[in-house]
């Protein structure tokens, strides 16, 4: 083999080696995908060791643990239009009805559908054998605070009067208040938020079987 042929052959071999390295590198680029879902891979740093005899883990001299406390769980269910919202805890049920589904604008006189909605809540109150019912009215922040106070109280009074037609417990006690724009549950800078804030809330204890 001549010198020229050896050089050409050597160049071809080097070319194959370089091509092989390039091919392997291109293949490994696709193998960089994580083998486990992100966030489940082992931590890069070991957890901080905790000494069981550390003085900061011990009660001070004469100290006692606070009594155990069961936290109250809250469940909130709202219909698609937001017209009715139900909030339940271990002790109470609260039903919030937007004012638009009960009253015309700036009015405390029921519309045609209001009575049926309130009677359904009254039937649930009867099932719970509730003896104390809170009926609170609220408005948005449009108009004067004093007008909102008067309107929210009149609407709460109207709801209480309708509940009283169906609630059968003769010893039931109603707590009826109007709060105007106080205690908003949504942003008053949008009409959607103001609509949620214009509401009447009916709250009663859960029944023993609830």
Short mmCIF file of C-alpha atoms in Angstrom, two decimals:
data_model
loop_
_atom_site.label_atom_id
_atom_site.label_comp_id
_atom_site.label_asym_id
_atom_site.label_seq_id
_atom_site.Cartn_x
_atom_site.Cartn_y
_atom_site.Cartn_z
CA UNK A 1 0.00 0.00 0.00
CA UNK A 2 1.42 3.40 -0.93
CA UNK A 3 1.76 6.30 1.47
CA UNK A 4 -1.16 8.07 -0.21
CA UNK A 5 -3.39 5.01 0.16
CA UNK A 6 -2.46 4.62 3.85
CA UNK A 7 -3.30 8.28 4.48
CA UNK A 8 -6.64 7.92 2.72
CA UNK A 9 -7.47 4.76 4.66
CA UNK A 10 -6.48 6.37 7.95
CA UNK A 11 -8.63 9.38 7.17
CA UNK A 12 -11.56 7.10 6.42
CA UNK A 13 -11.11 5.28 9.73
CA UNK A 14 -10.91 8.60 11.63
CA UNK A 15 -14.02 9.73 9.78
CA UNK A 16 -15.87 6.60 10.81
CA UNK A 17 -14.80 7.06 14.43
CA UNK A 18 -15.89 10.69 14.43
CA UNK A 19 -19.16 9.77 12.74
CA UNK A 20 -19.70 7.04 15.31
CA UNK A 21 -19.09 9.43 18.17
CA UNK A 22 -21.46 11.94 16.63
CA UNK A 23 -24.12 9.25 16.16
CA UNK A 24 -23.80 8.06 19.76
CA UNK A 25 -24.02 11.63 21.01
CA UNK A 26 -27.17 12.29 18.98
CA UNK A 27 -28.80 9.14 20.36
CA UNK A 28 -27.95 9.98 23.98
CA UNK A 29 -29.62 13.40 23.60
CA UNK A 30 -32.97 11.61 23.37
CA UNK A 31 -32.14 9.52 26.43
CA UNK A 32 -32.08 12.58 28.70
CA UNK A 33 -35.83 12.24 29.40
CA UNK A 34 -36.44 11.66 33.14
CA UNK A 35 -36.97 8.03 34.04
CA UNK A 36 -39.39 9.01 36.84
CA UNK A 37 -42.00 11.79 37.00
CA UNK A 38 -40.54 15.20 37.93
CA UNK A 39 -40.58 15.82 41.65
CA UNK A 40 -40.26 12.15 42.59
CA UNK A 41 -36.53 11.82 41.99
CA UNK A 42 -34.30 11.54 45.09
CA UNK A 43 -33.39 14.83 46.75
CA UNK A 44 -29.92 16.16 45.98
CA UNK A 45 -29.30 16.87 49.65
CA UNK A 46 -29.79 14.59 52.61
CA UNK A 47 -32.57 15.48 55.08
CA UNK A 48 -31.57 17.43 58.15
CA UNK A 49 -30.92 14.99 60.98
CA UNK A 50 -33.18 15.31 64.02
CA UNK A 51 -31.84 14.37 67.44
CA UNK A 52 -34.57 12.79 69.57
CA UNK A 53 -32.88 14.07 72.75
CA UNK A 54 -32.65 17.68 71.53
CA UNK A 55 -33.76 20.06 74.31
CA UNK A 56 -35.84 22.03 71.78
CA UNK A 57 -38.08 18.98 71.32
CA UNK A 58 -38.85 18.75 75.02
CA UNK A 59 -41.48 20.58 77.05
CA UNK A 60 -40.07 23.14 79.47
CA UNK A 61 -40.13 22.30 83.15
CA UNK A 62 -43.74 22.24 84.35
CA UNK A 63 -45.13 22.62 80.83
CA UNK A 64 -48.11 20.60 79.58
CA UNK A 65 -49.55 19.86 76.18
CA UNK A 66 -52.70 21.68 75.12
CA UNK A 67 -55.82 19.50 75.01
CA UNK A 68 -56.50 17.91 71.61
CA UNK A 69 -58.83 19.86 69.36
CA UNK A 70 -60.91 18.61 66.44
CA UNK A 71 -60.84 21.16 63.63
CA UNK A 72 -64.16 22.04 62.02
CA UNK A 73 -64.34 20.89 58.41
CA UNK A 74 -66.05 23.23 55.93
CA UNK A 75 -67.69 22.07 52.70
CA UNK A 76 -68.92 24.66 50.19
CA UNK A 77 -71.11 23.81 47.19
CA UNK A 78 -72.22 26.48 44.73
CA UNK A 79 -74.47 26.01 41.71
CA UNK A 80 -73.15 26.90 38.27
CA UNK A 81 -74.76 30.32 38.17
CA UNK A 82 -73.80 31.11 41.74
CA UNK A 83 -77.44 31.78 42.61
CA UNK A 84 -77.34 29.41 45.58
CA UNK A 85 -74.41 28.48 47.79
CA UNK A 86 -74.43 25.83 50.51
CA UNK A 87 -71.79 25.80 53.23
CA UNK A 88 -71.67 22.99 55.79
CA UNK A 89 -69.52 22.50 58.88
CA UNK A 90 -69.68 19.84 61.57
CA UNK A 91 -72.18 21.99 63.46
CA UNK A 92 -74.10 24.16 60.99
CA UNK A 93 -75.65 24.47 57.54
CA UNK A 94 -75.66 27.84 55.79
CA UNK A 95 -77.66 28.53 52.65
CA UNK A 96 -76.93 31.75 50.74
CA UNK A 97 -79.40 32.90 48.09
CA UNK A 98 -78.51 35.74 45.75
CA UNK A 99 -80.96 38.61 46.02
CA UNK A 100 -81.72 38.45 42.29
CA UNK A 101 -83.36 35.04 42.66
CA UNK A 102 -85.64 36.34 45.43
CA UNK A 103 -86.33 40.02 44.78
CA UNK A 104 -86.55 42.56 41.98
CA UNK A 105 -83.80 45.19 41.92
CA UNK A 106 -83.75 47.48 44.98
CA UNK A 107 -86.85 45.77 46.41
CA UNK A 108 -87.77 43.59 49.38
CA UNK A 109 -90.92 42.17 47.72
CA UNK A 110 -90.61 38.53 46.63
CA UNK A 111 -90.68 37.49 42.99
CA UNK A 112 -92.72 34.49 41.82
CA UNK A 113 -89.99 31.89 42.41
CA UNK A 114 -88.83 33.03 45.85
CA UNK A 115 -91.40 31.23 48.03
CA UNK A 116 -90.63 27.78 46.63
CA UNK A 117 -86.87 28.20 47.22
CA UNK A 118 -87.38 29.30 50.82
CA UNK A 119 -89.93 26.58 51.56
CA UNK A 120 -87.38 23.97 50.44
CA UNK A 121 -84.91 25.34 53.00
CA UNK A 122 -87.65 25.42 55.65
CA UNK A 123 -88.35 21.71 55.05
CA UNK A 124 -84.67 20.95 55.64
CA UNK A 125 -84.80 23.00 58.84
CA UNK A 126 -87.73 20.87 59.99
CA UNK A 127 -85.78 17.70 59.29
CA UNK A 128 -82.86 19.03 61.33
CA UNK A 129 -85.26 19.93 64.19
CA UNK A 130 -83.48 23.27 64.47
CA UNK A 131 -84.52 25.58 67.29
CA UNK A 132 -82.41 28.61 66.32
CA UNK A 133 -82.18 30.10 62.82
CA UNK A 134 -80.10 33.05 61.66
CA UNK A 135 -81.33 35.10 58.70
CA UNK A 136 -78.82 37.73 57.60
CA UNK A 137 -79.18 40.13 54.66
CA UNK A 138 -76.31 41.73 52.72
CA UNK A 139 -75.91 44.17 49.81
CA UNK A 140 -73.05 45.34 47.61
CA UNK A 141 -71.25 48.67 48.13
CA UNK A 142 -73.30 50.63 45.59
CA UNK A 143 -75.41 53.43 47.02
CA UNK A 144 -75.28 54.66 50.60
CA UNK A 145 -74.45 52.43 53.53
CA UNK A 146 -77.67 53.47 55.30
CA UNK A 147 -79.86 52.50 52.32
CA UNK A 148 -78.07 49.15 52.11
CA UNK A 149 -78.63 48.60 55.83
CA UNK A 150 -82.35 49.21 55.50
CA UNK A 151 -82.74 47.13 52.33
CA UNK A 152 -80.73 44.16 53.64
CA UNK A 153 -82.79 44.11 56.86
CA UNK A 154 -86.10 44.27 54.98
CA UNK A 155 -85.03 41.39 52.76
CA UNK A 156 -83.95 39.33 55.77
CA UNK A 157 -87.31 40.07 57.43
CA UNK A 158 -89.17 38.90 54.31
CA UNK A 159 -87.22 35.63 54.22
CA UNK A 160 -87.82 35.05 57.93
CA UNK A 161 -91.55 35.60 57.51
CA UNK A 162 -91.68 33.08 54.66
CA UNK A 163 -89.65 30.52 56.65
CA UNK A 164 -92.03 30.90 59.58
CA UNK A 165 -94.93 29.72 57.40
CA UNK A 166 -93.32 26.29 56.96
CA UNK A 167 -91.04 25.77 59.98
CA UNK A 168 -93.12 23.69 62.39
CA UNK A 169 -91.15 23.91 65.63
CA UNK A 170 -93.15 26.26 67.88
CA UNK A 171 -90.11 27.09 70.02
CA UNK A 172 -87.86 28.13 67.16
CA UNK A 173 -85.99 31.41 67.62
CA UNK A 174 -85.03 33.62 64.66
CA UNK A 175 -82.06 35.99 64.67
CA UNK A 176 -82.68 38.48 61.83
CA UNK A 177 -80.18 41.18 60.83
CA UNK A 178 -79.23 43.42 57.92
CA UNK A 179 -75.54 44.13 57.34
CA UNK A 180 -75.58 46.36 54.23
CA UNK A 181 -72.21 46.07 52.43
CA UNK A 182 -70.35 44.61 55.43
CA UNK A 183 -68.79 41.13 55.12
CA UNK A 184 -68.51 40.83 51.32
CA UNK A 185 -67.70 37.37 49.96
CA UNK A 186 -66.55 38.61 46.54
CA UNK A 187 -64.92 41.59 44.84
CA UNK A 188 -67.22 44.62 44.70
CA UNK A 189 -65.28 46.11 41.76
CA UNK A 190 -66.98 43.73 39.30
CA UNK A 191 -70.67 43.12 38.66
CA UNK A 192 -70.12 39.39 39.08
CA UNK A 193 -68.69 40.00 42.55
CA UNK A 194 -71.39 42.49 43.54
CA UNK A 195 -74.03 39.96 42.47
CA UNK A 196 -72.60 37.41 44.92
CA UNK A 197 -72.48 39.99 47.71
CA UNK A 198 -76.18 40.83 47.31
CA UNK A 199 -77.52 37.86 49.23
CA UNK A 200 -79.54 36.49 52.14
CA UNK A 201 -77.94 33.81 54.32
CA UNK A 202 -79.98 31.28 56.30
CA UNK A 203 -78.00 29.37 58.93
CA UNK A 204 -79.21 26.59 61.23
CA UNK A 205 -77.65 23.72 63.24
CA UNK A 206 -77.13 20.38 61.55
CA UNK A 207 -79.50 17.64 62.59
CA UNK A 208 -78.33 14.79 64.81
CA UNK A 209 -78.32 12.45 61.81
CA UNK A 210 -76.51 14.91 59.49
#
